mmCIF file of C-alpha atoms in Angstrom:
data_model
loop_
_atom_site.group_PDB
_atom_site.id
_atom_site.type_symbol
_atom_site.label_atom_id
_atom_site.label_comp_id
_atom_site.label_asym_id
_atom_site.label_seq_id
_atom_site.Cartn_x
_atom_site.Cartn_y
_atom_site.Cartn_z
ATOM 1 C CA MET P 16 1.378 -17.223 19.564
ATOM 2 C CA GLU P 17 0.002 -13.341 20.007
ATOM 3 C CA ALA P 18 3.730 -12.150 18.691
ATOM 4 C CA ALA P 19 2.425 -13.919 15.439
ATOM 5 C CA GLY P 20 -0.280 -11.623 14.954
ATOM 6 C CA TYR P 21 1.605 -8.884 15.658
ATOM 7 C CA PHE P 22 4.121 -9.893 12.737
ATOM 8 C CA TYR P 23 1.343 -10.090 10.487
ATOM 9 C CA LEU P 24 0.412 -6.720 11.166
ATOM 10 C CA ALA P 25 3.637 -5.019 10.482
ATOM 11 C CA LEU P 26 3.765 -7.232 7.122
ATOM 12 C CA LEU P 27 0.474 -5.986 6.009
ATOM 13 C CA VAL P 28 1.439 -2.448 6.755
ATOM 14 C CA LEU P 29 4.729 -2.916 4.902
ATOM 15 C CA VAL P 30 3.106 -4.281 1.691
ATOM 16 C CA LEU P 31 -0.328 -2.429 1.783
ATOM 17 C CA VAL P 32 1.652 0.960 1.863
ATOM 18 C CA PRO P 33 2.811 1.434 -1.476
ATOM 19 C CA VAL P 34 -0.215 0.301 -3.404
ATOM 20 C CA VAL P 35 -2.261 3.542 -1.519
ATOM 21 C CA ILE P 36 1.279 5.713 -1.789
ATOM 22 C CA LEU P 37 1.823 5.322 -5.309
ATOM 23 C CA PRO P 38 -1.838 6.323 -6.670
ATOM 24 C CA TRP P 39 -1.893 9.755 -4.006
ATOM 25 C CA GLU P 40 1.381 10.675 -6.179
ATOM 26 C CA GLY P 41 -0.488 10.146 -9.762
ATOM 27 C CA ARG P 42 1.258 6.652 -10.689
ATOM 28 C CA THR P 43 -0.747 3.571 -11.185
ATOM 29 C CA THR P 44 -0.149 0.934 -8.837
ATOM 30 C CA PRO P 45 1.961 -1.796 -10.478
ATOM 31 C CA ASP P 46 -0.095 -5.337 -10.798
ATOM 32 C CA TRP P 47 3.796 -6.808 -9.670
ATOM 33 C CA LEU P 48 2.621 -5.236 -6.313
ATOM 34 C CA TYR P 49 -0.770 -6.566 -5.914
ATOM 35 C CA ALA P 50 0.244 -10.077 -6.706
ATOM 36 C CA LEU P 51 3.339 -9.484 -4.121
ATOM 37 C CA PHE P 52 0.368 -8.193 -1.246
ATOM 38 C CA GLY P 53 -1.709 -11.031 -2.407
ATOM 39 C CA ALA P 54 1.505 -13.828 -2.467
ATOM 40 C CA CYS P 55 2.348 -12.183 1.299
ATOM 41 C CA GLY P 56 -1.206 -12.965 2.703
ATOM 42 C CA LEU P 57 -1.059 -16.591 1.205
ATOM 43 C CA ALA P 58 2.242 -16.852 2.663
ATOM 44 C CA GLY P 59 0.878 -15.595 6.453
ATOM 45 C CA ALA P 60 -2.506 -18.080 5.920
ATOM 46 C CA ALA P 61 -0.143 -20.634 4.814
ATOM 47 C CA ALA P 62 2.389 -19.860 8.073
ATOM 48 C CA LEU P 63 -0.513 -19.536 10.655
ATOM 49 C CA GLY P 64 -3.155 -22.200 9.469
ATOM 50 C CA GLY P 65 -1.426 -24.259 7.583
ATOM 51 C CA THR P 66 -2.997 -25.793 4.523
ATOM 52 C CA PRO P 67 -6.564 -25.326 5.318
ATOM 53 C CA GLY P 68 -5.760 -21.635 5.925
ATOM 54 C CA LEU P 69 -4.070 -21.311 2.657
ATOM 55 C CA LEU P 70 -7.109 -23.092 0.688
ATOM 56 C CA TRP P 71 -9.337 -20.562 2.258
ATOM 57 C CA ALA P 72 -7.257 -17.746 1.947
ATOM 58 C CA VAL P 73 -6.911 -18.930 -2.378
ATOM 59 C CA ALA P 74 -10.937 -19.550 -2.326
ATOM 60 C CA ALA P 75 -11.419 -15.891 -0.176
ATOM 61 C CA GLY P 76 -8.980 -14.388 -2.694
ATOM 62 C CA LEU P 77 -10.299 -15.488 -5.895
ATOM 63 C CA GLY P 78 -14.218 -15.212 -4.842
ATOM 64 C CA CYS P 79 -13.892 -11.774 -4.238
ATOM 65 C CA LEU P 80 -12.412 -11.164 -7.277
ATOM 66 C CA GLY P 81 -14.519 -12.582 -9.255
ATOM 67 C CA ALA P 82 -17.501 -11.307 -7.276
ATOM 68 C CA ALA P 83 -16.053 -8.091 -7.310
ATOM 69 C CA SER P 84 -15.342 -8.233 -10.902
ATOM 70 C CA LEU P 85 -19.297 -9.650 -11.637
ATOM 71 C CA ALA P 86 -20.809 -6.675 -9.380
ATOM 72 C CA VAL P 87 -18.643 -4.148 -11.148
ATOM 73 C CA THR P 88 -19.249 -5.361 -14.583
ATOM 74 C CA LEU P 89 -23.165 -5.523 -14.079
ATOM 75 C CA LEU P 90 -23.333 -2.267 -12.887
ATOM 76 C CA ARG P 91 -21.830 -0.097 -15.507
ATOM 77 C CA ALA P 92 -23.555 -2.480 -18.411
ATOM 78 C CA ARG P 93 -26.509 -1.171 -16.454
ATOM 79 C CA THR P 94 -26.276 2.628 -15.028
ATOM 80 C CA ARG P 95 -22.654 3.015 -16.860
ATOM 81 C CA ALA P 96 -21.587 4.301 -13.183
ATOM 82 C CA ARG P 97 -17.825 3.154 -12.893
ATOM 83 C CA ILE P 98 -17.747 2.464 -9.105
ATOM 84 C CA LEU P 99 -14.227 0.621 -8.784
ATOM 85 C CA THR P 100 -11.400 0.556 -11.599
ATOM 86 C CA GLY P 101 -9.489 -2.313 -11.960
ATOM 87 C CA GLY P 102 -7.018 -1.715 -9.351
ATOM 88 C CA GLN P 103 -9.444 -1.282 -6.940
ATOM 89 C CA ILE P 104 -11.212 -4.863 -7.073
ATOM 90 C CA LYS P 105 -7.261 -6.891 -7.242
ATOM 91 C CA LEU P 106 -6.843 -4.693 -4.160
ATOM 92 C CA LEU P 107 -9.977 -6.218 -2.846
ATOM 93 C CA ALA P 108 -9.216 -9.665 -4.111
ATOM 94 C CA ALA P 109 -5.454 -9.384 -2.534
ATOM 95 C CA GLY P 110 -6.621 -8.368 0.950
ATOM 96 C CA ALA P 111 -9.339 -11.303 0.947
ATOM 97 C CA THR P 112 -6.347 -13.140 0.614
ATOM 98 C CA TRP P 113 -5.165 -11.757 3.952
ATOM 99 C CA LEU P 114 -8.773 -12.051 5.763
ATOM 100 C CA GLY P 115 -9.701 -14.943 4.646
ATOM 101 C CA ILE P 116 -13.580 -15.828 3.737
ATOM 102 C CA ASN P 117 -15.010 -14.049 7.053
ATOM 103 C CA GLY P 118 -13.104 -11.230 7.055
ATOM 104 C CA THR P 119 -13.467 -10.809 3.286
ATOM 105 C CA PHE P 120 -17.139 -10.221 3.818
ATOM 106 C CA ALA P 121 -16.650 -8.054 7.285
ATOM 107 C CA MET P 122 -13.878 -5.510 4.579
ATOM 108 C CA VAL P 123 -16.333 -5.875 2.145
ATOM 109 C CA ALA P 124 -19.464 -4.683 4.263
ATOM 110 C CA LEU P 125 -16.956 -1.332 5.648
ATOM 111 C CA ALA P 126 -15.740 -0.291 2.427
ATOM 112 C CA ALA P 127 -18.983 -0.481 0.525
ATOM 113 C CA LEU P 128 -20.541 1.500 3.951
ATOM 114 C CA ALA P 129 -17.753 3.646 3.478
ATOM 115 C CA LEU P 130 -18.084 4.588 -0.122
ATOM 116 C CA VAL P 131 -21.669 4.729 0.274
ATOM 117 C CA LEU P 132 -21.686 7.119 2.874
ATOM 118 C CA LEU P 133 -19.207 8.997 0.853
ATOM 119 C CA ALA P 134 -21.327 8.760 -1.785
ATOM 120 C CA ALA P 135 -23.932 10.715 0.060
ATOM 121 C CA PHE P 136 -22.184 13.267 1.585
ATOM 122 C CA GLN P 137 -20.853 14.439 -1.747
ATOM 123 C CA ARG P 138 -24.276 14.180 -3.431
ATOM 124 C CA ALA P 139 -25.371 16.566 -0.826
ATOM 125 C CA GLY P 140 -22.546 18.972 -1.712
ATOM 126 C CA ALA P 141 -20.962 18.451 1.587
ATOM 127 C CA VAL P 142 -17.600 16.954 -0.169
ATOM 128 C CA ARG P 143 -16.535 18.480 -2.538
ATOM 129 C CA ARG P 144 -13.511 15.870 -3.344
ATOM 130 C CA ARG P 145 -14.520 12.372 -5.479
ATOM 131 C CA PRO P 146 -13.725 9.659 -2.130
ATOM 132 C CA ASP P 147 -9.887 7.695 -2.816
ATOM 133 C CA ALA P 148 -11.787 4.635 -2.752
ATOM 134 C CA SER P 149 -8.118 2.827 -2.575
ATOM 135 C CA ALA P 150 -7.390 4.414 0.519
ATOM 136 C CA ILE P 151 -11.002 3.350 1.823
ATOM 137 C CA LEU P 152 -10.230 -0.193 1.124
ATOM 138 C CA ALA P 153 -7.215 -0.312 2.715
ATOM 139 C CA VAL P 154 -8.294 0.916 5.512
ATOM 140 C CA ALA P 155 -10.591 -1.230 5.448
ATOM 141 C CA ILE P 156 -8.194 -4.081 5.119
ATOM 142 C CA PHE P 157 -6.522 -3.077 7.833
ATOM 143 C CA SER P 158 -8.904 -2.508 10.519
ATOM 144 C CA VAL P 159 -10.489 -6.143 9.753
ATOM 145 C CA ALA P 160 -7.044 -7.521 10.280
ATOM 146 C CA VAL P 161 -6.610 -5.794 13.065
ATOM 147 C CA GLN P 162 -9.693 -7.062 14.572
ATOM 148 C CA GLN P 163 -8.231 -10.391 13.589
ATOM 149 C CA HIS P 164 -5.049 -10.970 14.974
ATOM 150 C CA LEU P 165 -4.430 -8.626 17.746
ATOM 151 C CA PRO P 166 -5.213 -10.278 21.526
ATOM 152 C CA GLY P 167 -8.630 -9.019 23.216
ATOM 153 C CA MET P 168 -10.045 -7.030 20.029
#
């Protein structure tokens, strides 16, 4: 069963790369890529965890989508700060389907920590460029997936 983790991570990289590369090229990521990313996560959850794994992945994806949307909406209404875009929220939700409930909490914590640290450095003047939240989210998704699916991690 250890080989399944390697195949799972390889598929994750294959579907995650276009989602990260397209914004760097100045293009928006189409919604069908987020849907493909989420569908592959659901398929992987079903293959590795059966029906219960699939249901947990669906719950994680929908819960993350709802919680992130609500949090961003409330922050935007109160502070006028634009924390995440719609594409980044979809990336979080699709990543949640790959990671399950516990992995989603780890992904969100890791991404939030990285974004807060980068914002602090940016405020101090150490970083001139605005951090790429999509790349930070992708690294958080991949880091948690590696921890979950590689033996001995």
